[in-house]
Amino acid sequence: MQKEQILKQYFGYTAFRAGQEELMDNVLRGRDVLGIMPTGAGKSLCFQVPALIFDGITLVISPLISLMKDQVQSLVANGIAAAFINSMLTYNQTIKAIENAKNGKYKIIYVAPERLDTPEFLEFAQNADISMLTVDEAHCVSQWGQNFRPSYLKINGFIEKLSRRPVISAFTATATSEVKQDIIEILKLNDPFIMATGFNRENLYFEVQKPVDKYKAVMNYLENNANKSGIIYCSTRKTVEEVCDHLIQDHYSATRYHAGLSENERTKNQDDFLYDRKPIMVATNAFGMGIDKSNVSFVIHYNMPKNLENYYQEAGRAGRDGTPADCILLYGGQDVITNQFLIDITDDKNDLDPETLEQVKEKDRERLKQMTYYCHSFDCLREYILKYFGDRTANFCGNCSNCNTNFEDIDITEDAQKILSCIVRMGERYGIKIIIDTLRGSKAEKVVKLGLDKIKTYGIMSGIKEKRIREIINHLVLNEYLMLTNSEFPIAKLTSKSRNVLLNGEKLTMKIVKEEAREAKPIKQKAVVNSDLLNKLKELRFKLAQEQKVPAFVIFSDATLTDMCCKMPRNDDEFLEISGVGKMKLERYGKAFLEIINNFDSDEILQPVSSTYSLNEICSFIKESIQLSEEMIPISRFTDKINALLLQRCDKKISAKKLAEYLTLQGYLEIETTDGKNAKIATAKGEEIGITTILKERHDGESYKQNFYNITAQELLIDNIESIMEAL
């Protein structure tokens, strides 16, 4: 059976996502692969589909007991023979599972790394026909990763004990270049095909809030987003208990999860969340790694995580089905102190020698700084995250709180000079808090004891609020006019750029929020479906899930139910056209869901919202409002500008592909084929109007061509926007 047939028959999809097909094809050729794909991008299919094509067994090594259970349930629901072997099973159950595996009953077996060196499993593996070994959450192999697991170091030794080396595939959602190299070397991947699909999750809305009362901020969100399922992450067990208790007192159906609970209670609470009995989970970061719940509509971080890797992984548990979801971070200054404390007392890496452990802690402190900068940035939050992971993107996404907030630029040159001068006079020996106290003329005992009340810059900013001075200092750090040391108590020091401000009169500006800022709102779904029908389908799904003792998303995801409401299938063939419906699910559930849809009054179905503006009015608005760039920009950045305006007038969205197709039809671009790969490059006609094709290099060393557009080319596209929009 071909991979396309398997994708549809077992998983219910008609097309592969970015990177999936390339990874599958290389695995099927027998080549090791490393896939770096964001949460929700479909990593699992990259090894599950080839597993069904290979003759032998596929072993999937995962540290995540909950993920194994969820994925095996989903595979079995799709008609695929699968099992897991981990600490959830008793000894007798483990022996039975291994016996079944010996008898060829499973195509895919999930196994915890701790089980690899047990005599029973090793004896089975050495005699089994293992076609592929997949390492999920592969970043756990690196001590420089955010979730280092010493048990992952056993994997290569296990592979070497097998009678035949299988194809090795490794997958992770987040990996810096350092961690990526560790994965390749420690797992001894053989000339691996490496695919990084990009980390962008367009359906996720990002927002940073700095509320005085964090719990009140949570209540405000929940009141405006009723009946949604989500996770609230807290940094400590105590905070988890407090927030969960308050939510229950306020009549919200919430549960909790942290390492201080008994294993039975953790399992029960997790199941309550997965089965939608308790739609709100309050947890430490001990919860969620590998949770495959597709209908998580929001992730709120009550406290700032200690690094962006953890934050993006945890935030990425929202919107796994591709529907819009919110990622809200509630920042407070105490969060930095708490995380610094957690880094300093960490003992989960106690297998490392003292010198290496200190290096790891220093790396953790650097990550904490980058996380803190994210919370203070006034630039596009999505761009900040993607840039951290090495992705190139536009500096305006239209779907984060910063992009949707009305800022104005203010001159901070004089204030910056005062701050830098004060740090110099203080001998570059102190942290931000004491610098601010000195600038504001504090009478605090420490300031007086150190004699800082005697220096010339003492009290020089006494009329400015502490919050504003801290914002300016954060801006100076973000833009490398100041640096903070990686010590336990970070010290502010000047950089080479500081001299330009202090001595050469370089002007500095900073964004601040205008008095009347536009309310930041996430992207809305383009189509409105009948809520009564959707609720009926959800009720049926819940009933079936209860009967079968599986989470609701194992039956169908929210995205699949929404697609049913939009397409209104009337028979088996039409039901198979729904995204997420395969042959097995049609046989199991088709009749029941079709009965509800066919008995529902079709006249009540709401159609997608149509724009109240004509095409001419929309295009005129774009022409009047667009801000063209004086610099050369890629087409993706240009489409971001247009789409930000389209959101204000209609539910249409223009893609870079559509613009490129238009330019090709008009003769400004042409298709060039090199080594079997097609690329659109500027023609002589295109170069005349300001399109330049540049040869660039990816992180993996492969070269590619990218087009950049000057202001003349941008003007041409805007002048013809009506023709382009007509094709949408």
Tab-separated table of C-alpha atoms in Angstrom, residues 266-554:
chain	number	residue	atom	x	y	z
A	266	ARG	CA	-2.156	12.356	39.043
A	267	THR	CA	-3.528	9.643	36.744
A	268	LYS	CA	-7.125	10.371	37.759
A	269	ASN	CA	-6.744	14.141	37.329
A	270	GLN	CA	-5.030	13.741	33.977
A	271	ASP	CA	-7.810	11.456	32.763
A	272	ASP	CA	-10.454	13.925	33.988
A	273	PHE	CA	-8.818	16.559	31.797
A	274	LEU	CA	-8.294	14.289	28.786
A	275	TYR	CA	-11.855	12.989	28.938
A	276	ASP	CA	-13.255	16.543	29.299
A	277	ARG	CA	-14.747	15.840	32.703
A	278	LYS	CA	-12.622	18.750	34.009
A	279	PRO	CA	-11.858	21.101	31.110
A	280	ILE	CA	-9.314	23.237	33.025
A	281	MET	CA	-5.995	21.794	34.175
A	282	VAL	CA	-3.797	23.754	36.630
A	283	ALA	CA	-0.319	22.246	36.670
A	284	THR	CA	3.419	22.580	36.995
A	285	ASN	CA	5.537	21.746	33.967
A	286	ALA	CA	5.473	18.116	35.191
A	287	PHE	CA	2.211	17.916	33.224
A	288	GLY	CA	1.627	17.885	29.525
A	289	MET	CA	4.788	16.711	27.792
A	290	GLY	CA	3.349	14.424	25.159
A	291	ILE	CA	-0.308	15.098	25.976
A	292	ASP	CA	-2.075	14.671	22.650
A	293	LYS	CA	-5.348	16.417	23.578
A	294	SER	CA	-6.423	18.184	20.415
A	295	ASN	CA	-9.071	20.565	21.780
A	296	VAL	CA	-6.897	22.655	24.119
A	297	SER	CA	-8.051	26.191	23.285
A	298	PHE	CA	-5.747	28.114	25.603
A	299	VAL	CA	-2.547	27.814	27.581
A	300	ILE	CA	-2.035	30.421	30.299
A	301	HIS	CA	1.338	30.673	31.995
A	302	TYR	CA	0.605	32.022	35.461
A	303	ASN	CA	4.358	32.360	35.915
A	304	MET	CA	7.120	32.878	33.379
A	305	PRO	CA	8.910	29.595	32.475
A	306	LYS	CA	12.687	29.479	32.784
A	307	ASN	CA	13.406	29.249	29.054
A	308	LEU	CA	11.827	29.724	25.643
A	309	GLU	CA	12.202	26.034	24.786
A	310	ASN	CA	9.902	25.098	27.654
A	311	TYR	CA	7.555	27.995	26.968
A	312	TYR	CA	7.065	27.209	23.287
A	313	GLN	CA	6.686	23.503	23.966
A	314	GLU	CA	4.087	24.129	26.686
A	315	ALA	CA	2.274	26.876	24.758
A	316	GLY	CA	2.253	24.548	21.741
A	317	ARG	CA	-0.120	22.208	23.545
A	318	ALA	CA	-2.850	24.646	22.514
A	319	GLY	CA	-4.472	24.404	19.103
A	320	ARG	CA	-3.032	21.048	18.096
A	321	ASP	CA	-5.991	20.534	15.734
A	322	GLY	CA	-5.123	23.707	13.820
A	323	THR	CA	-7.966	25.849	15.180
A	324	PRO	CA	-7.231	29.298	16.702
A	325	ALA	CA	-5.909	29.127	20.272
A	326	ASP	CA	-4.500	31.577	22.819
A	327	CYS	CA	-1.097	31.506	24.545
A	328	ILE	CA	-1.109	34.035	27.387
A	329	LEU	CA	1.897	34.679	29.648
A	330	LEU	CA	1.327	36.553	32.913
A	331	TYR	CA	4.672	38.112	33.855
A	332	GLY	CA	5.775	39.307	37.259
A	333	GLY	CA	9.216	40.323	38.522
A	334	GLN	CA	9.156	37.564	41.145
A	335	ASP	CA	9.087	34.991	38.313
A	336	VAL	CA	12.722	35.772	37.477
A	337	ILE	CA	13.789	35.272	41.098
A	338	THR	CA	11.859	31.988	41.382
A	339	ASN	CA	13.382	30.598	38.197
A	340	GLN	CA	16.874	31.664	39.233
A	341	PHE	CA	16.342	29.809	42.517
A	342	LEU	CA	15.120	26.680	40.685
A	343	ILE	CA	18.212	26.757	38.450
A	344	ASP	CA	20.570	27.103	41.397
A	345	ILE	CA	19.103	24.259	43.473
A	346	THR	CA	18.488	21.857	40.598
A	347	ASP	CA	19.521	18.300	41.358
A	348	ASP	CA	17.969	16.464	38.410
A	349	LYS	CA	21.324	16.513	36.628
A	350	ASN	CA	23.321	15.150	39.587
A	351	ASP	CA	24.952	12.477	37.397
A	352	LEU	CA	27.105	15.258	35.936
A	353	ASP	CA	30.467	16.244	37.369
A	354	PRO	CA	30.548	19.628	39.194
A	355	GLU	CA	32.271	21.481	36.346
A	356	THR	CA	29.795	20.261	33.711
A	357	LEU	CA	26.883	20.911	36.061
A	358	GLU	CA	27.993	24.521	36.475
A	359	GLN	CA	28.238	24.855	32.667
A	360	VAL	CA	24.681	23.559	32.366
A	361	LYS	CA	23.489	26.036	34.993
A	362	GLU	CA	25.233	28.889	33.183
A	363	LYS	CA	23.456	27.856	29.994
A	364	ASP	CA	20.166	27.785	31.934
A	365	ARG	CA	20.802	31.325	33.204
A	366	GLU	CA	21.392	32.524	29.643
A	367	ARG	CA	18.107	30.901	28.573
A	368	LEU	CA	16.362	32.601	31.481
A	369	LYS	CA	17.640	35.981	30.254
A	370	GLN	CA	16.262	35.326	26.765
A	371	MET	CA	12.909	34.334	28.275
A	372	THR	CA	12.846	37.533	30.344
A	373	TYR	CA	13.649	39.647	27.275
A	374	TYR	CA	10.651	38.073	25.514
A	375	CYS	CA	8.383	39.357	28.273
A	376	HIS	CA	9.730	42.897	27.886
A	377	SER	CA	9.912	43.089	24.095
A	378	PHE	CA	7.643	45.542	22.279
A	379	ASP	CA	8.357	43.878	18.932
A	380	CYS	CA	6.414	41.011	17.346
A	381	LEU	CA	6.312	38.178	19.895
A	382	ARG	CA	6.102	35.501	17.210
A	383	GLU	CA	9.175	36.909	15.484
A	384	TYR	CA	11.069	36.889	18.791
A	385	ILE	CA	10.314	33.186	19.348
A	386	LEU	CA	11.041	32.108	15.784
A	387	LYS	CA	14.262	34.124	15.652
A	388	TYR	CA	15.413	32.396	18.847
A	389	PHE	CA	15.040	29.011	17.133
A	390	GLY	CA	16.795	30.210	13.989
A	391	ASP	CA	13.716	30.835	11.831
A	392	ARG	CA	13.502	33.891	9.595
A	393	THR	CA	10.164	35.646	9.616
A	394	ALA	CA	8.448	38.981	9.137
A	395	ASN	CA	8.495	41.461	12.023
A	396	PHE	CA	4.694	41.763	11.963
A	397	CYS	CA	2.451	38.716	12.373
A	398	GLY	CA	-0.893	40.400	13.119
A	399	ASN	CA	-1.638	37.674	15.677
A	400	CYS	CA	0.141	38.671	18.878
A	401	SER	CA	-0.498	41.338	21.515
A	402	ASN	CA	2.400	43.523	20.371
A	403	CYS	CA	1.355	43.531	16.711
A	404	ASN	CA	-2.209	44.391	17.756
A	405	THR	CA	-1.258	47.176	20.167
A	406	ASN	CA	-0.955	50.814	19.204
A	407	PHE	CA	2.557	52.016	20.065
A	408	GLU	CA	4.297	55.343	19.668
A	409	ASP	CA	8.047	56.046	19.595
A	410	ILE	CA	9.550	58.291	22.244
A	411	ASP	CA	13.075	59.703	22.471
A	412	ILE	CA	14.938	58.104	25.391
A	413	THR	CA	18.427	59.362	24.536
A	414	GLU	CA	18.796	61.601	27.589
A	415	ASP	CA	17.390	58.993	29.981
A	416	ALA	CA	19.648	56.320	28.462
A	417	GLN	CA	22.684	58.568	28.956
A	418	LYS	CA	21.760	59.065	32.626
A	419	ILE	CA	21.384	55.321	33.164
A	420	LEU	CA	24.636	54.422	31.396
A	421	SER	CA	26.525	57.176	33.186
A	422	CYS	CA	25.202	55.980	36.551
A	423	ILE	CA	26.323	52.403	35.844
A	424	VAL	CA	29.822	53.671	34.979
A	425	ARG	CA	30.019	55.714	38.203
A	426	MET	CA	28.852	52.657	40.154
A	427	GLY	CA	31.792	50.707	38.741
A	428	GLU	CA	29.619	48.272	36.721
A	429	ARG	CA	29.287	46.138	39.871
A	430	TYR	CA	25.540	46.068	40.600
A	431	GLY	CA	22.242	44.632	39.445
A	432	ILE	CA	19.237	46.441	37.990
A	433	LYS	CA	17.316	46.944	41.241
A	434	ILE	CA	20.098	48.819	43.023
A	435	ILE	CA	20.843	50.843	39.872
A	436	ILE	CA	17.210	51.984	39.766
A	437	ASP	CA	17.232	52.792	43.488
A	438	THR	CA	20.352	54.926	43.003
A	439	LEU	CA	18.925	56.765	39.994
A	440	ARG	CA	15.712	57.520	41.902
A	441	GLY	CA	17.544	58.734	45.017
A	442	SER	CA	16.394	55.936	47.319
A	443	LYS	CA	17.271	56.174	51.009
A	444	ALA	CA	17.417	52.361	51.242
A	445	GLU	CA	19.959	51.072	53.749
A	446	LYS	CA	21.966	49.205	51.107
A	447	VAL	CA	22.291	52.284	48.861
A	448	VAL	CA	23.531	54.428	51.750
A	449	LYS	CA	25.812	51.727	53.150
A	450	LEU	CA	27.543	51.315	49.788
A	451	GLY	CA	28.006	55.077	49.517
A	452	LEU	CA	25.986	55.259	46.316
A	453	ASP	CA	24.153	58.313	47.663
A	454	LYS	CA	27.433	60.218	47.263
A	455	ILE	CA	27.939	59.672	43.517
A	456	LYS	CA	27.052	62.392	41.007
A	457	THR	CA	24.174	60.470	39.381
A	458	TYR	CA	22.391	59.714	42.665
A	459	GLY	CA	18.769	60.874	42.353
A	460	ILE	CA	19.251	62.095	38.781
A	461	MET	CA	15.961	60.371	37.751
A	462	SER	CA	14.030	60.937	40.974
A	463	GLY	CA	10.971	62.212	39.113
A	464	ILE	CA	10.584	59.113	36.951
A	465	LYS	CA	8.662	56.017	38.044
A	466	GLU	CA	10.580	52.819	38.716
A	467	LYS	CA	8.537	50.972	36.076
A	468	ARG	CA	9.585	53.401	33.305
A	469	ILE	CA	13.283	53.257	34.272
A	470	ARG	CA	13.101	49.456	34.280
A	471	GLU	CA	11.465	49.510	30.816
A	472	ILE	CA	14.272	51.690	29.469
A	473	ILE	CA	16.945	49.442	30.996
A	474	ASN	CA	15.225	46.383	29.489
A	475	HIS	CA	15.193	48.158	26.125
A	476	LEU	CA	18.931	48.873	26.427
A	477	VAL	CA	19.606	45.217	27.250
A	478	LEU	CA	17.409	43.950	24.413
A	479	ASN	CA	19.246	46.173	21.949
A	480	GLU	CA	22.709	45.321	23.321
A	481	TYR	CA	23.549	48.723	24.810
A	482	LEU	CA	23.779	46.887	28.136
A	483	MET	CA	24.546	43.301	29.037
A	484	LEU	CA	23.714	41.241	32.129
A	485	THR	CA	26.243	38.743	33.433
A	486	ASN	CA	25.328	35.047	33.689
A	487	SER	CA	25.966	34.991	37.420
A	488	GLU	CA	23.603	34.014	40.216
A	489	PHE	CA	22.965	37.744	40.746
A	490	PRO	CA	23.187	39.320	37.247
A	491	ILE	CA	25.270	42.513	37.038
A	492	ALA	CA	24.665	45.234	34.426
A	493	LYS	CA	27.678	46.170	32.301
A	494	LEU	CA	28.205	48.480	29.331
A	495	THR	CA	28.861	47.127	25.837
A	496	SER	CA	30.778	48.457	22.839
A	497	LYS	CA	27.546	50.101	21.630
A	498	SER	CA	27.155	52.096	24.856
A	499	ARG	CA	29.942	54.512	23.868
A	500	ASN	CA	27.916	55.759	20.883
A	501	VAL	CA	25.145	56.907	23.206
A	502	LEU	CA	27.329	58.276	25.994
A	503	LEU	CA	29.984	60.036	23.944
A	504	ASN	CA	28.892	60.247	20.307
A	505	GLY	CA	25.322	61.456	20.759
A	506	GLU	CA	23.576	58.477	19.149
A	507	LYS	CA	19.808	59.002	19.340
A	508	LEU	CA	17.684	56.255	20.878
A	509	THR	CA	13.926	55.747	20.653
A	510	MET	CA	11.664	53.246	22.383
A	511	LYS	CA	8.109	52.098	21.802
A	512	ILE	CA	5.497	52.783	24.462
A	513	VAL	CA	1.805	51.974	24.481
A	514	LYS	CA	-0.423	54.869	23.533
A	515	GLU	CA	-3.128	55.921	25.945
A	516	GLU	CA	-5.901	54.517	23.760
A	517	ALA	CA	-4.467	51.229	22.567
A	518	ARG	CA	-6.422	48.949	20.286
A	519	GLU	CA	-7.638	45.834	22.053
A	520	ALA	CA	-5.436	42.870	21.182
A	521	LYS	CA	-7.562	40.070	19.812
A	522	PRO	CA	-6.701	36.693	18.341
A	523	ILE	CA	-7.529	35.795	14.755
A	524	LYS	CA	-11.112	34.664	14.369
A	525	GLN	CA	-12.182	31.619	12.436
A	526	LYS	CA	-13.180	32.407	8.886
A	527	ALA	CA	-16.376	30.388	8.970
A	528	VAL	CA	-19.128	30.377	11.550
A	529	VAL	CA	-20.808	27.018	12.077
A	530	ASN	CA	-24.104	26.279	13.742
A	531	SER	CA	-23.354	25.898	17.436
A	532	ASP	CA	-26.410	23.680	18.000
A	533	LEU	CA	-25.205	21.152	15.446
A	534	LEU	CA	-21.639	21.295	16.755
A	535	ASN	CA	-22.895	20.711	20.299
A	536	LYS	CA	-24.967	17.719	19.173
A	537	LEU	CA	-21.918	16.203	17.487
A	538	LYS	CA	-19.835	16.835	20.607
A	539	GLU	CA	-22.487	15.176	22.782
A	540	LEU	CA	-22.406	12.088	20.566
A	541	ARG	CA	-18.608	12.068	20.641
A	542	PHE	CA	-18.621	12.321	24.443
A	543	LYS	CA	-21.127	9.458	24.730
A	544	LEU	CA	-19.033	7.216	22.477
A	545	ALA	CA	-15.851	8.146	24.333
A	546	GLN	CA	-17.443	7.249	27.677
A	547	GLU	CA	-18.640	3.903	26.323
A	548	GLN	CA	-15.239	3.042	24.875
A	549	LYS	CA	-13.264	4.513	27.807
A	550	VAL	CA	-11.079	6.678	25.573
A	551	PRO	CA	-10.552	10.470	25.424
A	552	ALA	CA	-13.010	12.290	23.169
A	553	PHE	CA	-10.319	13.375	20.705
A	554	VAL	CA	-9.553	9.710	19.960
